[in-house]
Amino acid sequence: MSRGTMPQPGAWPGASCAEKPARQAGAASPGPARAAAREGGKAAAGGQPRAAPRGPAEQEEDMYRAADEIEKEKELLIHERGSSEPRLSVAPEMDIMDYCKKEWRGNTQKATCMKKGYEEVSQKFTSIRRVRGDNYCALRATLFQAMSQPLAPPPWLQDPELTLLPEKLISKYNWIKQWKLGLKFEGKSEDLADKIKESLSLLRKKWAGLAELRTAEARQVACDELFTSEEEEYSLYEAVKFLMLNTAIELYDDKEKGKEVPFFSVLLFARDTSSDPGQLLRNHLNQVGHTGGLEQVEMFLLAYAVRHTIRVYRLSKYSTEEFITVYPTDPPQDWPVVTLIAEDDRHYNVPVRVCEETSL
């Protein structure tokens, strides 16, 4: 498999640098996609060897911060100038290697893997912006990168039928009423169709507004402002999740009719927990922002939903063919590209400032 090809189900979870991560947030458990692919007769990679226990000397070298401290920082990510400033969902940029040195100060195998991965990324990007880790980070990082680009809004976003989708789908599929709104909207007595329609309208309005700004600086300032307005920001995620559900319904219907579908959608519906779009909603999309983020196979669904190619530097996969993973595997050439960084296939940050002598 060459760079940019679709990772096989058995290889999604875990890290290539075989070691128990010092930062427990980096320890990925085998995902449902692997088991589903295996049970469904799909070829899956063999079990990876368990890492040998670390001795006392190696543990002493490990200078990582405690996992609970890191998670607390992700949840409470605020502007560096003080708590009186607006909370930023995407932190101010900093030099990418300075960030690496701050986060990975040990000499363990895992830390060495991360450092080499960051060194590789630094050949393309000079800076990084840390993304708040509240189980929306995959949506947040992707949307932030997409809306920051100096491009016109995608054609699908300008389709007048877009805002009619909620009422249309809810009237056809009653189970969509099981939709679980984000934590920011719990307790509010809003009609589901109206709320999703409002979210889709907001996504269109904000994206179009950013596209009208003439300079990259103005666009970035406006995008940063959007991602400090929590109610608006989280409304955008409801819109994107609904687009993901709509895409899943279309793919499932095509599969049931015997039409050719992308391979990832076969895996998506091969899982015991998402054998159809209803299960996908209840067991996966409803959990996003609450108890979990997106799994690897759902990153493909996200890419199809927003029609952007998502290129991810998977640092734990450094020196393997999966170091750079592209969602989807063979994207249409006219899809814009967004680039993310993942240390553990669960949390995503965004690289910024492409090096002058290189481009992705």
GROMACS .gro file of C-alpha atoms in nm:
model
  360
    1MET     CA    1   0.000   0.000   0.000
    2SER     CA    2   0.146   0.334  -0.096
    3ARG     CA    3   0.122   0.660   0.096
    4GLY     CA    4  -0.227   0.795   0.107
    5THR     CA    5  -0.400   0.460   0.063
    6MET     CA    6  -0.688   0.349   0.280
    7PRO     CA    7  -0.574   0.184   0.604
    8GLN     CA    8  -0.693  -0.171   0.650
    9PRO     CA    9  -0.937  -0.229   0.937
   10GLY     CA   10  -0.693  -0.431   1.142
   11ALA     CA   11  -0.439  -0.152   1.132
   12TRP     CA   12  -0.660   0.139   1.239
   13PRO     CA   13  -0.633   0.122   1.617
   14GLY     CA   14  -0.306   0.137   1.805
   15ALA     CA   15   0.034   0.274   1.721
   16SER     CA   16   0.316   0.154   1.500
   17CYS     CA   17   0.568   0.231   1.774
   18ALA     CA   18   0.475  -0.070   1.984
   19GLU     CA   19   0.469   0.057   2.338
   20LYS     CA   20   0.216   0.137   2.604
   21PRO     CA   21   0.173   0.513   2.567
   22ALA     CA   22   0.285   0.714   2.864
   23ARG     CA   23  -0.010   0.943   2.792
   24GLN     CA   24  -0.306   0.715   2.845
   25ALA     CA   25  -0.521   0.923   2.611
   26GLY     CA   26  -0.308   0.786   2.331
   27ALA     CA   27  -0.399   0.425   2.392
   28ALA     CA   28  -0.652   0.321   2.133
   29SER     CA   29  -0.857   0.011   2.189
   30PRO     CA   30  -0.947  -0.218   1.899
   31GLY     CA   31  -1.236  -0.059   1.718
   32PRO     CA   32  -1.559  -0.215   1.595
   33ALA     CA   33  -1.447  -0.181   1.236
   34ARG     CA   34  -1.179  -0.442   1.287
   35ALA     CA   35  -1.413  -0.695   1.446
   36ALA     CA   36  -1.688  -0.629   1.193
   37ALA     CA   37  -1.453  -0.668   0.901
   38ARG     CA   38  -1.321  -0.991   1.048
   39GLU     CA   39  -1.666  -1.134   1.112
   40GLY     CA   40  -1.787  -1.026   0.771
   41GLY     CA   41  -1.509  -1.212   0.596
   42LYS     CA   42  -1.306  -0.901   0.518
   43ALA     CA   43  -0.929  -0.932   0.520
   44ALA     CA   44  -0.788  -0.784   0.838
   45ALA     CA   45  -0.434  -0.737   0.949
   46GLY     CA   46  -0.306  -0.983   1.204
   47GLY     CA   47  -0.285  -0.902   1.569
   48GLN     CA   48  -0.005  -0.668   1.658
   49PRO     CA   49   0.246  -0.782   1.923
   50ARG     CA   50   0.189  -0.650   2.271
   51ALA     CA   51   0.454  -0.415   2.396
   52ALA     CA   52   0.696  -0.544   2.655
   53PRO     CA   53   0.649  -0.392   3.003
   54ARG     CA   54   0.871  -0.097   3.066
   55GLY     CA   55   1.132  -0.123   3.337
   56PRO     CA   56   1.183   0.128   3.619
   57ALA     CA   57   1.467   0.303   3.436
   58GLU     CA   58   1.253   0.366   3.129
   59GLN     CA   59   0.965   0.483   3.342
   60GLU     CA   60   1.192   0.737   3.510
   61GLU     CA   61   1.286   0.876   3.169
   62ASP     CA   62   0.919   0.926   3.089
   63MET     CA   63   0.850   1.294   3.165
   64TYR     CA   64   0.501   1.310   3.016
   65ARG     CA   65   0.233   1.495   3.203
   66ALA     CA   66  -0.039   1.287   3.362
   67ALA     CA   67  -0.321   1.186   3.128
   68ASP     CA   68  -0.585   1.353   3.346
   69GLU     CA   69  -0.389   1.677   3.335
   70ILE     CA   70  -0.375   1.670   2.956
   71GLU     CA   71  -0.744   1.595   2.924
   72LYS     CA   72  -0.825   1.876   3.164
   73GLU     CA   73  -0.621   2.115   2.954
   74LYS     CA   74  -0.800   2.005   2.640
   75GLU     CA   75  -1.137   2.063   2.802
   76LEU     CA   76  -1.042   2.404   2.942
   77LEU     CA   77  -0.841   2.535   2.646
   78ILE     CA   78  -0.850   2.913   2.672
   79HIS     CA   79  -0.666   3.210   2.531
   80GLU     CA   80  -0.315   3.234   2.670
   81ARG     CA   81  -0.370   3.589   2.795
   82GLY     CA   82  -0.602   3.484   3.075
   83SER     CA   83  -0.941   3.343   3.164
   84SER     CA   84  -1.109   3.677   3.103
   85GLU     CA   85  -1.046   3.631   2.731
   86PRO     CA   86  -1.286   3.435   2.507
   87ARG     CA   87  -1.232   3.061   2.505
   88LEU     CA   88  -1.063   2.948   2.188
   89SER     CA   89  -1.157   2.612   2.045
   90VAL     CA   90  -0.843   2.633   1.833
   91ALA     CA   91  -0.545   2.773   2.023
   92PRO     CA   92  -0.308   3.038   1.883
   93GLU     CA   93  -0.039   2.900   1.657
   94MET     CA   94   0.305   2.810   1.783
   95ASP     CA   95   0.619   2.674   1.622
   96ILE     CA   96   0.557   2.309   1.551
   97MET     CA   97   0.890   2.184   1.686
   98ASP     CA   98   0.858   2.399   1.999
   99TYR     CA   99   0.521   2.234   2.053
  100CYS     CA  100   0.677   1.890   2.004
  101LYS     CA  101   0.952   1.961   2.257
  102LYS     CA  102   0.695   2.081   2.508
  103GLU     CA  103   0.469   1.779   2.469
  104TRP     CA  104   0.719   1.497   2.418
  105ARG     CA  105   1.011   1.542   2.656
  106GLY     CA  106   1.091   1.179   2.731
  107ASN     CA  107   1.329   0.937   2.562
  108THR     CA  108   1.090   0.646   2.540
  109GLN     CA  109   1.017   0.466   2.217
  110LYS     CA  110   0.682   0.643   2.192
  111ALA     CA  111   0.835   0.987   2.242
  112THR     CA  112   1.102   0.915   1.981
  113CYS     CA  113   0.831   0.811   1.736
  114MET     CA  114   0.638   1.133   1.799
  115LYS     CA  115   0.948   1.351   1.762
  116LYS     CA  116   1.040   1.195   1.429
  117GLY     CA  117   0.683   1.234   1.311
  118TYR     CA  118   0.678   1.602   1.401
  119GLU     CA  119   1.015   1.654   1.232
  120GLU     CA  120   0.867   1.511   0.914
  121VAL     CA  121   0.560   1.735   0.936
  122SER     CA  122   0.783   2.039   1.000
  123GLN     CA  123   0.929   1.992   0.651
  124LYS     CA  124   0.586   2.096   0.519
  125PHE     CA  125   0.437   2.316   0.793
  126THR     CA  126   0.609   2.554   1.031
  127SER     CA  127   0.336   2.594   1.295
  128ILE     CA  128   0.059   2.408   1.474
  129ARG     CA  129  -0.268   2.508   1.641
  130ARG     CA  130  -0.397   2.290   1.920
  131VAL     CA  131  -0.763   2.190   1.902
  132ARG     CA  132  -0.987   2.156   2.207
  133GLY     CA  133  -1.038   1.791   2.289
  134ASP     CA  134  -1.405   1.757   2.379
  135ASN     CA  135  -1.504   1.472   2.146
  136TYR     CA  136  -1.575   1.719   1.865
  137CYS     CA  137  -1.209   1.758   1.769
  138ALA     CA  138  -1.231   1.572   1.436
  139LEU     CA  139  -1.527   1.786   1.326
  140ARG     CA  140  -1.370   2.101   1.472
  141ALA     CA  141  -1.029   2.054   1.310
  142THR     CA  142  -1.174   1.962   0.970
  143LEU     CA  143  -1.428   2.245   0.964
  144PHE     CA  144  -1.179   2.502   1.092
  145GLN     CA  145  -0.929   2.413   0.821
  146ALA     CA  146  -1.193   2.404   0.548
  147MET     CA  147  -1.349   2.738   0.640
  148SER     CA  148  -1.008   2.904   0.677
  149GLN     CA  149  -0.915   2.838   0.316
  150PRO     CA  150  -0.934   3.125   0.065
  151LEU     CA  151  -1.187   2.944  -0.150
  152ALA     CA  152  -1.546   2.995  -0.254
  153PRO     CA  153  -1.805   2.802  -0.052
  154PRO     CA  154  -1.848   2.448  -0.188
  155PRO     CA  155  -2.127   2.415  -0.448
  156TRP     CA  156  -2.325   2.166  -0.237
  157LEU     CA  157  -2.354   2.425   0.038
  158GLN     CA  158  -2.528   2.665  -0.199
  159ASP     CA  159  -2.791   2.411  -0.306
  160PRO     CA  160  -3.136   2.555  -0.217
  161GLU     CA  161  -3.252   2.203  -0.128
  162LEU     CA  162  -2.998   2.182   0.155
  163THR     CA  163  -3.214   2.338   0.424
  164LEU     CA  164  -3.512   2.125   0.322
  165LEU     CA  165  -3.324   1.806   0.407
  166PRO     CA  166  -3.413   1.787   0.779
  167GLU     CA  167  -3.789   1.796   0.729
  168LYS     CA  168  -3.764   1.568   0.426
  169LEU     CA  169  -3.558   1.300   0.598
  170ILE     CA  170  -3.738   1.314   0.934
  171SER     CA  171  -4.074   1.270   0.761
  172LYS     CA  172  -3.936   0.966   0.577
  173TYR     CA  173  -3.733   0.810   0.859
  174ASN     CA  174  -3.910   0.846   1.192
  175TRP     CA  175  -3.608   0.703   1.379
  176ILE     CA  176  -3.416   1.026   1.312
  177LYS     CA  177  -3.622   1.175   1.595
  178GLN     CA  178  -3.383   0.984   1.822
  179TRP     CA  179  -3.122   1.245   1.730
  180LYS     CA  180  -2.930   1.359   2.036
  181LEU     CA  181  -2.844   1.728   2.025
  182GLY     CA  182  -2.509   1.842   2.159
  183LEU     CA  183  -2.456   1.921   2.525
  184LYS     CA  184  -2.484   2.293   2.452
  185PHE     CA  185  -2.847   2.245   2.349
  186GLU     CA  186  -2.968   1.999   2.611
  187GLY     CA  187  -3.281   2.110   2.793
  188LYS     CA  188  -3.391   2.344   2.517
  189SER     CA  189  -3.735   2.265   2.377
  190GLU     CA  190  -3.663   2.305   2.010
  191ASP     CA  191  -3.819   2.122   1.720
  192LEU     CA  192  -3.551   1.890   1.581
  193ALA     CA  193  -3.617   1.970   1.215
  194ASP     CA  194  -3.611   2.342   1.288
  195LYS     CA  195  -3.288   2.315   1.486
  196ILE     CA  196  -3.106   2.120   1.215
  197LYS     CA  197  -3.240   2.354   0.948
  198GLU     CA  198  -3.116   2.649   1.151
  199SER     CA  199  -2.775   2.483   1.186
  200LEU     CA  200  -2.747   2.417   0.813
  201SER     CA  201  -2.846   2.777   0.737
  202LEU     CA  202  -2.583   2.901   0.980
  203LEU     CA  203  -2.316   2.683   0.820
  204ARG     CA  204  -2.402   2.826   0.479
  205LYS     CA  205  -2.411   3.185   0.607
  206LYS     CA  206  -2.083   3.167   0.798
  207TRP     CA  207  -1.894   2.986   0.525
  208ALA     CA  208  -2.016   3.233   0.263
  209GLY     CA  209  -1.928   3.526   0.487
  210LEU     CA  210  -1.573   3.403   0.534
  211ALA     CA  211  -1.534   3.346   0.161
  212GLU     CA  212  -1.621   3.710   0.091
  213LEU     CA  213  -1.327   3.841   0.296
  214ARG     CA  214  -1.049   3.952   0.067
  215THR     CA  215  -0.739   3.888   0.275
  216ALA     CA  216  -0.615   3.575   0.450
  217GLU     CA  217  -0.562   3.778   0.768
  218ALA     CA  218  -0.921   3.902   0.777
  219ARG     CA  219  -1.053   3.556   0.708
  220GLN     CA  220  -0.843   3.405   0.986
  221VAL     CA  221  -0.954   3.667   1.238
  222ALA     CA  222  -1.319   3.605   1.148
  223CYS     CA  223  -1.274   3.229   1.164
  224ASP     CA  224  -1.109   3.255   1.506
  225GLU     CA  225  -1.400   3.467   1.623
  226LEU     CA  226  -1.650   3.210   1.498
  227PHE     CA  227  -1.472   2.937   1.691
  228THR     CA  228  -1.500   3.134   2.016
  229SER     CA  229  -1.878   3.173   1.984
  230GLU     CA  230  -1.980   2.846   2.143
  231GLU     CA  231  -2.347   2.840   2.049
  232GLU     CA  232  -2.274   2.912   1.683
  233GLU     CA  233  -1.974   2.680   1.673
  234TYR     CA  234  -2.162   2.385   1.818
  235SER     CA  235  -2.454   2.450   1.585
  236LEU     CA  236  -2.212   2.398   1.295
  237TYR     CA  237  -2.128   2.053   1.432
  238GLU     CA  238  -2.495   1.958   1.440
  239ALA     CA  239  -2.513   2.055   1.073
  240VAL     CA  240  -2.208   1.850   0.980
  241LYS     CA  241  -2.329   1.547   1.175
  242PHE     CA  242  -2.661   1.569   0.990
  243LEU     CA  243  -2.478   1.585   0.658
  244MET     CA  244  -2.289   1.272   0.764
  245LEU     CA  245  -2.616   1.096   0.841
  246ASN     CA  246  -2.764   1.202   0.506
  247THR     CA  247  -2.455   1.069   0.327
  248ALA     CA  248  -2.478   0.742   0.521
  249ILE     CA  249  -2.844   0.700   0.422
  250GLU     CA  250  -2.759   0.756   0.055
  251LEU     CA  251  -2.472   0.507   0.066
  252TYR     CA  252  -2.681   0.247   0.249
  253ASP     CA  253  -2.965   0.278   0.000
  254ASP     CA  254  -2.722   0.242  -0.290
  255LYS     CA  255  -2.567  -0.067  -0.129
  256GLU     CA  256  -2.909  -0.224  -0.075
  257LYS     CA  257  -2.994  -0.163  -0.440
  258GLY     CA  258  -2.676  -0.339  -0.550
  259LYS     CA  259  -2.507  -0.023  -0.670
  260GLU     CA  260  -2.134   0.024  -0.643
  261VAL     CA  261  -2.038   0.203  -0.323
  262PRO     CA  262  -1.705   0.315  -0.173
  263PHE     CA  263  -1.534   0.036   0.018
  264PHE     CA  264  -1.542   0.228   0.345
  265SER     CA  265  -1.922   0.223   0.342
  266VAL     CA  266  -1.915  -0.157   0.331
  267LEU     CA  267  -1.701  -0.151   0.647
  268LEU     CA  268  -1.920   0.118   0.801
  269PHE     CA  269  -2.229  -0.101   0.783
  270ALA     CA  270  -2.044  -0.425   0.857
  271ARG     CA  271  -2.006  -0.324   1.220
  272ASP     CA  272  -2.244  -0.486   1.468
  273THR     CA  273  -2.315  -0.141   1.608
  274SER     CA  274  -2.400   0.025   1.276
  275SER     CA  275  -2.557  -0.230   1.045
  276ASP     CA  276  -2.791   0.040   0.914
  277PRO     CA  277  -2.817   0.422   0.932
  278GLY     CA  278  -3.048   0.404   1.234
  279GLN     CA  279  -2.789   0.214   1.435
  280LEU     CA  280  -2.518   0.447   1.311
  281LEU     CA  281  -2.715   0.738   1.451
  282ARG     CA  282  -2.796   0.579   1.786
  283ASN     CA  283  -2.462   0.415   1.857
  284HIS     CA  284  -2.213   0.649   1.692
  285LEU     CA  285  -2.326   0.990   1.569
  286ASN     CA  286  -2.526   1.052   1.886
  287GLN     CA  287  -2.213   0.987   2.091
  288VAL     CA  288  -2.002   1.246   1.909
  289GLY     CA  289  -1.953   1.540   2.142
  290HIS     CA  290  -2.087   1.339   2.436
  291THR     CA  291  -1.891   1.024   2.509
  292GLY     CA  292  -1.676   0.974   2.200
  293GLY     CA  293  -1.540   1.116   1.880
  294LEU     CA  294  -1.517   0.980   1.527
  295GLU     CA  295  -1.366   0.642   1.456
  296GLN     CA  296  -1.136   0.595   1.158
  297VAL     CA  297  -1.404   0.460   0.925
  298GLU     CA  298  -1.622   0.759   1.015
  299MET     CA  299  -1.348   0.996   0.898
  300PHE     CA  300  -1.424   0.870   0.548
  301LEU     CA  301  -1.791   0.948   0.602
  302LEU     CA  302  -1.700   1.298   0.720
  303ALA     CA  303  -1.491   1.355   0.408
  304TYR     CA  304  -1.778   1.247   0.183
  305ALA     CA  305  -2.027   1.458   0.377
  306VAL     CA  306  -1.834   1.785   0.335
  307ARG     CA  307  -1.672   1.679   0.005
  308HIS     CA  308  -1.325   1.764   0.119
  309THR     CA  309  -1.020   1.543   0.110
  310ILE     CA  310  -0.891   1.500   0.465
  311ARG     CA  311  -0.519   1.431   0.481
  312VAL     CA  312  -0.394   1.324   0.822
  313TYR     CA  313  -0.041   1.290   0.953
  314ARG     CA  314  -0.081   0.995   1.189
  315LEU     CA  315   0.229   1.042   1.401
  316SER     CA  316   0.202   0.706   1.575
  317LYS     CA  317   0.237   0.550   1.229
  318TYR     CA  318   0.568   0.723   1.151
  319SER     CA  319   0.793   0.523   0.916
  320THR     CA  320   0.498   0.314   0.796
  321GLU     CA  321   0.283   0.341   0.485
  322GLU     CA  322   0.000   0.479   0.698
  323PHE     CA  323   0.193   0.781   0.824
  324ILE     CA  324  -0.004   0.996   0.580
  325THR     CA  325  -0.360   0.871   0.548
  326VAL     CA  326  -0.605   1.023   0.303
  327TYR     CA  327  -0.982   1.017   0.346
  328PRO     CA  328  -1.118   0.908   0.102
  329THR     CA  329  -0.856   0.691  -0.064
  330ASP     CA  330  -0.916   0.814  -0.418
  331PRO     CA  331  -1.081   1.156  -0.381
  332PRO     CA  332  -1.221   1.352  -0.674
  333GLN     CA  333  -0.959   1.595  -0.802
  334ASP     CA  334  -1.185   1.896  -0.752
  335TRP     CA  335  -1.226   1.838  -0.377
  336PRO     CA  336  -1.034   2.087  -0.161
  337VAL     CA  337  -0.777   1.936   0.076
  338VAL     CA  338  -0.752   1.994   0.450
  339THR     CA  339  -0.458   1.867   0.654
  340LEU     CA  340  -0.469   1.749   1.015
  341ILE     CA  341  -0.227   1.598   1.267
  342ALA     CA  342  -0.319   1.304   1.489
  343GLU     CA  343  -0.100   1.166   1.762
  344ASP     CA  344  -0.326   0.880   1.861
  345ASP     CA  345  -0.609   0.850   1.605
  346ARG     CA  346  -0.844   1.011   1.855
  347HIS     CA  347  -0.737   1.372   1.889
  348TYR     CA  348  -0.664   1.605   1.597
  349ASN     CA  349  -0.467   1.929   1.576
  350VAL     CA  350  -0.415   2.152   1.274
  351PRO     CA  351  -0.085   2.236   1.105
  352VAL     CA  352  -0.059   2.587   0.959
  353ARG     CA  353   0.179   2.798   0.752
  354VAL     CA  354   0.302   2.585   0.463
  355CYS     CA  355   0.678   2.611   0.419
  356GLU     CA  356   0.762   2.840   0.127
  357GLU     CA  357   0.974   2.584  -0.053
  358THR     CA  358   0.715   2.305  -0.025
  359SER     CA  359   0.345   2.252  -0.075
  360LEU     CA  360   0.096   1.974  -0.005
   0.00000   0.00000   0.00000
